[in-house]
CSV table of C-alpha atoms in Angstrom, one decimal:
chain,number,residue,atom,x,y,z
L,1,THR,CA,-7.1,-31.3,34.2
L,2,ASP,CA,-7.4,-28.4,31.8
L,3,SER,CA,-8.6,-26.1,34.6
L,4,ILE,CA,-5.3,-26.8,36.5
L,5,SER,CA,-2.9,-26.7,33.6
L,6,LYS,CA,-4.3,-23.6,31.9
L,7,PRO,CA,-4.1,-20.2,33.6
L,8,MET,CA,-7.3,-18.2,34.0
L,9,PHE,CA,-7.4,-15.2,31.7
L,10,LYS,CA,-7.2,-11.8,33.4
L,11,PRO,CA,-7.5,-8.7,31.2
L,12,LYS,CA,-5.0,-6.7,33.2
L,13,ASP,CA,-2.4,-9.5,33.1
L,14,HIS,CA,-2.7,-11.1,29.7
L,15,GLN,CA,-2.5,-9.4,26.3
L,16,HIS,CA,-5.5,-9.7,24.0
L,17,LEU,CA,-7.2,-8.0,21.0
L,18,ARG,CA,-10.3,-5.8,21.2
L,19,TYR,CA,-12.4,-4.8,18.2
L,20,ASN,CA,-13.1,-1.1,17.4
L,21,PRO,CA,-16.5,-1.1,15.5
L,22,LEU,CA,-16.1,2.6,14.6
L,23,ARG,CA,-13.0,2.0,12.6
L,24,ASP,CA,-13.3,-1.7,11.8
L,25,SER,CA,-9.9,-2.3,13.4
L,26,TRP,CA,-8.3,-4.1,16.3
L,27,VAL,CA,-6.5,-2.8,19.3
L,28,LEU,CA,-3.9,-4.8,21.2
L,29,VAL,CA,-4.3,-4.5,25.0
L,30,SER,CA,-1.1,-5.2,26.9
L,31,ALA,CA,-1.9,-4.0,30.4
L,32,HIS,CA,0.8,-6.1,32.0
L,33,GLN,CA,3.4,-3.6,30.6
L,34,MET,CA,2.4,-1.2,33.3
L,35,LYS,CA,4.3,-3.4,35.8
L,36,ARG,CA,7.5,-2.4,34.1
L,37,LEU,CA,9.8,0.0,36.0
L,38,TRP,CA,9.8,3.3,34.1
L,39,LYS,CA,13.2,4.7,33.3
L,40,GLY,CA,12.3,6.6,30.2
L,41,GLN,CA,11.5,10.2,29.5
L,42,VAL,CA,9.7,12.2,32.3
L,43,GLU,CA,8.0,15.5,31.3
L,44,LYS,CA,8.1,18.7,33.2
L,45,GLN,CA,5.0,19.5,35.3
L,46,PRO,CA,2.8,22.1,33.6
L,47,GLU,CA,3.0,25.7,34.9
L,48,ASP,CA,0.6,26.3,37.8
L,49,ASN,CA,0.5,30.1,37.4
L,50,ILE,CA,-0.4,31.0,33.8
L,51,PRO,CA,-0.4,34.9,33.4
L,52,ARG,CA,-3.9,36.2,33.0
L,53,VAL,CA,-3.8,38.0,29.6
L,54,ARG,CA,-6.0,38.1,26.6
L,55,ALA,CA,-5.4,35.8,23.6
L,56,ASN,CA,-2.8,38.0,21.8
L,57,GLY,CA,-1.2,39.4,25.0
L,58,GLU,CA,-1.5,42.6,27.0
L,59,GLY,CA,-2.5,45.7,25.1
L,60,SER,CA,-4.9,43.7,22.8
L,61,ASN,CA,-7.3,45.7,20.7
L,62,TRP,CA,-9.8,42.8,20.8
L,63,THR,CA,-12.8,43.4,23.1
L,64,TYR,CA,-14.8,40.3,24.0
L,65,ASP,CA,-16.4,38.7,27.0
L,66,SER,CA,-17.1,35.2,25.7
L,67,THR,CA,-16.0,33.3,22.7
L,68,PHE,CA,-13.9,35.0,20.0
L,69,MET,CA,-12.8,33.9,16.5
L,70,PHE,CA,-9.8,34.8,14.5
L,71,ASP,CA,-7.9,33.4,11.5
L,72,ASN,CA,-5.2,30.8,12.1
L,73,ASP,CA,-1.8,32.4,11.1
L,74,PHE,CA,-0.3,29.0,10.2
L,75,PRO,CA,-3.2,26.7,9.1
L,76,ALA,CA,-2.7,23.2,7.9
L,77,LEU,CA,-5.3,23.9,5.2
L,78,GLN,CA,-5.4,27.3,3.4
L,79,PRO,CA,-8.4,29.0,1.8
L,80,ASP,CA,-7.1,28.9,-1.8
L,81,THR,CA,-4.3,26.9,-3.2
L,82,PRO,CA,-3.6,25.8,-6.8
L,83,ASP,CA,-4.5,22.4,-8.0
L,84,PRO,CA,-1.4,20.1,-7.9
L,85,GLY,CA,-2.6,18.2,-11.0
L,86,MET,CA,-0.9,15.1,-12.4
L,87,ILE,CA,2.4,16.9,-13.0
L,88,PHE,CA,3.2,17.2,-9.3
L,89,CYS,CA,2.1,13.6,-8.4
L,90,PRO,CA,1.5,11.0,-11.1
L,91,VAL,CA,-0.2,8.7,-8.6
L,92,GLN,CA,-3.1,10.6,-7.0
L,93,SER,CA,-3.5,14.1,-5.6
L,94,HIS,CA,-6.4,16.5,-5.2
L,95,LYS,CA,-6.8,20.2,-4.5
L,96,THR,CA,-7.9,21.1,-1.0
L,97,GLN,CA,-9.6,24.2,0.4
L,98,SER,CA,-10.4,25.4,3.9
L,99,LEU,CA,-11.0,28.4,6.1
L,100,TYR,CA,-9.0,27.5,9.2
L,101,SER,CA,-9.9,29.5,12.4
L,102,VAL,CA,-9.1,29.7,16.1
L,103,MET,CA,-11.9,30.1,18.6
L,104,CYS,CA,-11.1,31.3,22.1
L,105,PHE,CA,-13.3,29.9,24.8
L,106,HIS,CA,-12.8,32.7,27.4
L,107,PRO,CA,-11.3,36.1,27.6
L,108,TRP,CA,-8.7,35.0,30.1
L,109,SER,CA,-5.7,32.8,29.3
L,110,ASP,CA,-5.7,30.9,32.7
L,111,ILE,CA,-9.4,29.8,32.5
L,112,THR,CA,-9.7,26.3,31.0
L,113,LEU,CA,-13.0,24.6,30.2
L,114,PRO,CA,-13.2,22.7,33.6
L,115,LEU,CA,-12.7,26.0,35.4
L,116,MET,CA,-15.5,27.7,33.4
L,117,GLN,CA,-19.1,28.0,34.6
L,118,PRO,CA,-21.6,25.8,32.8
L,119,ALA,CA,-23.3,28.9,31.3
L,120,GLU,CA,-20.0,30.0,29.8
L,121,ILE,CA,-19.4,26.5,28.3
L,122,SER,CA,-23.0,26.7,26.9
L,123,LYS,CA,-21.9,29.7,24.9
L,124,VAL,CA,-19.0,27.7,23.5
L,125,ILE,CA,-21.4,24.9,22.4
L,126,ASP,CA,-23.8,27.5,20.8
L,127,ARG,CA,-20.9,28.9,18.8
L,128,TRP,CA,-19.9,25.4,17.7
L,129,ALA,CA,-23.4,24.7,16.5
L,130,ASP,CA,-23.6,28.1,14.6
L,131,LEU,CA,-20.2,27.4,12.9
L,132,ILE,CA,-21.4,24.0,11.6
L,133,VAL,CA,-24.4,25.6,10.1
L,134,GLU,CA,-22.5,28.6,8.6
L,135,LEU,CA,-19.5,26.7,7.3
L,136,GLY,CA,-21.5,23.5,6.4
L,137,ALA,CA,-23.3,25.4,3.8
L,138,GLU,CA,-20.1,25.7,1.8
L,139,TYR,CA,-17.8,22.9,3.0
L,140,THR,CA,-18.1,19.1,2.9
L,141,TRP,CA,-16.8,18.6,6.4
L,142,VAL,CA,-16.4,20.9,9.4
L,143,GLN,CA,-13.9,19.6,11.9
L,144,ILE,CA,-13.8,21.1,15.4
L,145,PHE,CA,-11.0,20.0,17.7
L,146,GLU,CA,-9.1,21.1,20.8
L,147,ASN,CA,-5.5,20.4,21.7
L,148,LYS,CA,-5.0,21.1,25.4
L,149,GLY,CA,-1.6,21.3,27.0
L,150,ALA,CA,2.0,21.6,25.6
L,151,MET,CA,2.2,17.8,25.7
L,152,MET,CA,-0.5,17.7,22.9
L,153,GLY,CA,1.4,20.3,20.8
L,154,CYS,CA,-0.5,23.3,22.0
L,155,SER,CA,1.7,26.4,21.5
L,156,ASN,CA,-0.6,28.9,23.2
L,157,PRO,CA,-1.9,28.3,26.8
L,158,HIS,CA,-5.0,30.4,26.1
L,159,PRO,CA,-8.0,28.0,26.1
L,160,HIS,CA,-9.1,27.6,22.6
L,161,CYS,CA,-10.1,25.1,19.9
L,162,GLN,CA,-9.6,25.1,16.1
L,163,VAL,CA,-12.3,25.0,13.4
L,164,CYS,CA,-11.2,23.4,10.2
L,165,PRO,CA,-13.8,23.1,7.4
L,166,SER,CA,-12.6,21.2,4.3
L,167,ASN,CA,-13.9,20.5,0.8
L,168,PHE,CA,-13.3,16.7,1.3
L,169,LEU,CA,-14.3,14.0,3.8
L,170,PRO,CA,-11.3,13.2,6.1
L,171,ASN,CA,-10.2,9.6,6.7
L,172,GLU,CA,-11.4,9.2,10.3
L,173,PRO,CA,-15.1,10.2,9.8
L,174,ALA,CA,-15.1,8.2,6.5
L,175,LEU,CA,-13.9,5.1,8.4
L,176,MET,CA,-16.5,5.6,11.2
L,177,GLN,CA,-19.4,5.3,8.8
L,178,THR,CA,-18.8,1.8,8.1
L,179,GLN,CA,-20.0,-2.2,24.9
L,180,GLU,CA,-19.2,0.7,26.9
L,181,ARG,CA,-18.3,1.7,30.5
L,182,VAL,CA,-20.0,4.8,31.9
L,183,VAL,CA,-17.8,7.4,33.6
L,184,VAL,CA,-20.3,10.3,34.1
L,185,GLU,CA,-23.8,10.8,32.8
L,186,ASN,CA,-26.8,13.1,33.1
L,187,GLU,CA,-30.3,13.3,31.6
L,188,HIS,CA,-29.1,13.8,28.0
L,189,TRP,CA,-25.5,12.7,27.8
L,190,LEU,CA,-23.1,9.8,28.5
L,191,VAL,CA,-19.3,9.7,28.8
L,192,VAL,CA,-18.0,6.2,28.4
L,193,VAL,CA,-14.6,4.4,28.3
L,194,PRO,CA,-14.8,2.6,25.0
L,195,TYR,CA,-14.1,-1.2,25.1
L,196,TRP,CA,-11.7,-0.7,22.2
L,197,GLU,CA,-10.0,2.5,23.3
L,198,THR,CA,-6.3,3.0,22.4
L,199,TRP,CA,-5.1,6.0,24.5
L,200,PRO,CA,-4.8,5.4,28.3
L,201,PHE,CA,-7.7,7.6,29.4
L,202,GLN,CA,-9.6,7.9,26.1
L,203,MET,CA,-13.3,8.8,26.4
L,204,LEU,CA,-16.3,8.9,24.2
L,205,LEU,CA,-19.0,11.6,24.8
L,206,LEU,CA,-22.4,11.0,23.1
L,207,PRO,CA,-26.1,12.0,23.5
L,208,ARG,CA,-28.7,9.5,24.8
L,209,ARG,CA,-31.0,10.1,21.8
L,210,HIS,CA,-30.1,9.9,18.2
L,211,VAL,CA,-28.7,13.3,17.1
L,212,LEU,CA,-26.9,13.9,13.8
L,213,CYS,CA,-25.0,17.2,14.5
L,214,LEU,CA,-24.6,19.9,17.1
L,215,PRO,CA,-27.1,22.4,15.6
L,216,ASP,CA,-29.8,19.7,16.1
L,217,LEU,CA,-29.4,19.9,19.9
L,218,THR,CA,-32.1,21.6,22.0
L,219,ALA,CA,-31.3,24.5,24.3
L,220,GLN,CA,-31.7,22.1,27.3
L,221,GLU,CA,-29.4,19.5,25.7
L,222,ARG,CA,-26.8,22.2,25.1
L,223,ASP,CA,-26.9,23.3,28.7
L,224,SER,CA,-26.7,19.6,29.7
L,225,LEU,CA,-23.7,19.1,27.4
L,226,ALA,CA,-21.9,22.1,29.1
L,227,SER,CA,-22.5,20.5,32.5
L,228,ILE,CA,-21.2,17.0,31.5
L,229,MET,CA,-18.2,18.5,29.7
L,230,LYS,CA,-17.3,20.3,32.9
L,231,ARG,CA,-17.7,17.1,35.0
L,232,LEU,CA,-15.6,15.0,32.7
L,233,LEU,CA,-12.8,17.6,32.4
L,234,THR,CA,-12.8,18.1,36.1
L,235,GLU,CA,-12.4,14.3,36.6
L,236,TYR,CA,-9.4,14.5,34.2
L,237,ASP,CA,-7.8,17.3,36.1
L,238,LYS,CA,-8.1,15.3,39.4
L,239,LEU,CA,-6.5,12.1,38.1
L,240,PHE,CA,-3.0,13.3,38.5
L,241,GLU,CA,-3.7,16.7,40.1
L,242,VAL,CA,-2.8,18.6,37.0
L,243,SER,CA,-4.4,20.6,34.2
L,244,PHE,CA,-5.0,17.4,32.1
L,245,PRO,CA,-3.7,17.6,28.5
L,246,TYR,CA,-5.8,16.1,25.7
L,247,SER,CA,-6.9,16.4,22.1
L,248,MET,CA,-10.7,16.5,21.6
L,249,ARG,CA,-12.6,16.4,18.4
L,250,TRP,CA,-16.3,16.6,17.5
L,251,ALA,CA,-17.7,14.4,14.8
L,252,ALA,CA,-19.2,17.5,13.2
L,253,THR,CA,-20.1,17.7,9.5
L,254,GLY,CA,-20.9,20.3,6.8
L,255,SER,CA,-22.6,19.9,3.5
L,256,TYR,CA,-21.8,16.2,3.7
L,257,LEU,CA,-25.0,15.9,5.7
L,258,LYS,CA,-27.0,16.7,2.6
L,259,GLU,CA,-26.6,13.1,1.8
L,260,ASP,CA,-28.6,10.5,3.8
L,261,MET,CA,-26.4,10.3,6.9
L,262,SER,CA,-29.2,9.3,9.3
L,263,HIS,CA,-27.1,6.3,10.4
L,264,LEU,CA,-24.5,8.6,12.0
L,265,GLN,CA,-24.5,9.7,15.6
L,266,LEU,CA,-23.1,12.9,17.1
L,267,HIS,CA,-20.2,12.2,19.4
L,268,ALA,CA,-16.9,13.6,20.6
L,269,HIS,CA,-13.6,11.9,21.3
L,270,TYR,CA,-11.1,12.8,24.0
L,271,TYR,CA,-7.5,11.6,23.6
L,272,PRO,CA,-5.3,12.3,26.6
L,273,PRO,CA,-1.6,11.3,26.5
L,274,LEU,CA,-0.9,10.8,30.2
L,275,LEU,CA,-0.3,7.2,31.3
L,276,ARG,CA,1.3,6.8,34.7
L,277,SER,CA,1.5,10.3,36.1
L,278,ALA,CA,1.4,14.0,35.2
L,279,THR,CA,5.0,13.6,33.8
L,280,ILE,CA,4.9,10.3,32.1
L,281,HIS,CA,2.9,10.0,28.9
L,282,LYS,CA,2.2,7.2,26.4
L,283,PHE,CA,4.5,6.9,23.4
L,284,MET,CA,2.9,5.7,20.2
L,285,VAL,CA,6.1,4.2,18.8
L,286,GLY,CA,7.6,0.8,17.9
L,287,TYR,CA,4.9,-1.9,17.6
L,288,GLU,CA,2.1,0.6,17.8
L,289,MET,CA,3.5,2.7,15.0
L,290,LEU,CA,4.6,-0.1,12.7
L,291,ALA,CA,2.2,-2.9,13.3
L,292,ASN,CA,-0.9,-2.5,15.5
L,293,GLU,CA,-2.5,-0.1,18.0
L,294,GLN,CA,-1.7,-1.2,21.5
L,295,ARG,CA,-2.8,0.1,24.9
L,296,ASP,CA,-1.3,-0.2,28.4
L,297,LEU,CA,-4.3,0.0,30.6
L,298,THR,CA,-7.6,-1.9,30.2
L,299,PRO,CA,-10.7,0.2,29.9
L,300,GLU,CA,-11.9,-1.6,33.1
L,301,GLN,CA,-8.8,-0.3,35.0
L,302,VAL,CA,-9.4,3.2,33.8
L,303,LEU,CA,-13.0,3.1,34.9
L,304,GLU,CA,-12.1,1.6,38.3
L,305,LYS,CA,-9.5,4.4,38.9
L,306,ILE,CA,-12.0,7.2,38.1
L,307,LYS,CA,-14.8,5.5,40.2
L,308,GLN,CA,-12.4,5.3,43.1
L,309,GLN,CA,-11.6,9.0,42.7
L,310,GLN,CA,-15.3,9.8,42.6
L,311,HIS,CA,-16.0,7.9,45.8
L,312,GLN,CA,-13.3,9.8,47.6
L,313,GLN,CA,-14.9,13.2,46.8
């Protein structure tokens, strides 16, 4: 019979495609690849003892006890550049403008977000909201993102994010205009493992009610956000007993919101690279780079691993 001749589908054993409604794209899930013996590159463990200094080293003239902003010395987008025009590129090119800044979360270089108190994280969130209002008055899009850990290209161990407003709408939020697993939750927020995620432990953070941008959050929702961020990032750190690297970005907008954007929903993405251990990360190469996004763990496996971890606490 067909039931005997055909094997039963198991997500962790059989490759399949999953639809990402935010990007209108498909992700190839190949969880059976995790059974392969790893003989590839193994990273060094992150340093356990990071020297406690201020953002620009000992002897700093900066005095601050919470968040602190300063200009990025080597920004991807600069405040004023000449228009490339048609002479430089006969196909298509446009002038870009920005005011790229770095925002420190805490005075001390060894205090990451999961180690901060919720009240300290709330101050970070308040500053994010203020920046969206301030910069959004002039720029089309205000992108806030954090790269944590050397594995994610972070060149400075001091806990910080980057604020990058632009006079154009970037590709990812433009795409996202056009079924989840809950990891942690509270009264105002949910953290879920997306059904269509690509990175091994990718998470989506979003409010329970419809909110357009960070400045629209109430004081209670901001405190609640600080609490759930700490919970999520603490779960990350416990996965492989390491300060977990990741890239995080808020879907934060600027003057772009002057249009009717009521269909949008405030949310944040977390993209961690670690796959098997603290020293083995995912490589976005080969088929993933040239043909189609592909993941090595099913979202269900990720959720099961974290839930087991929570039960052991």
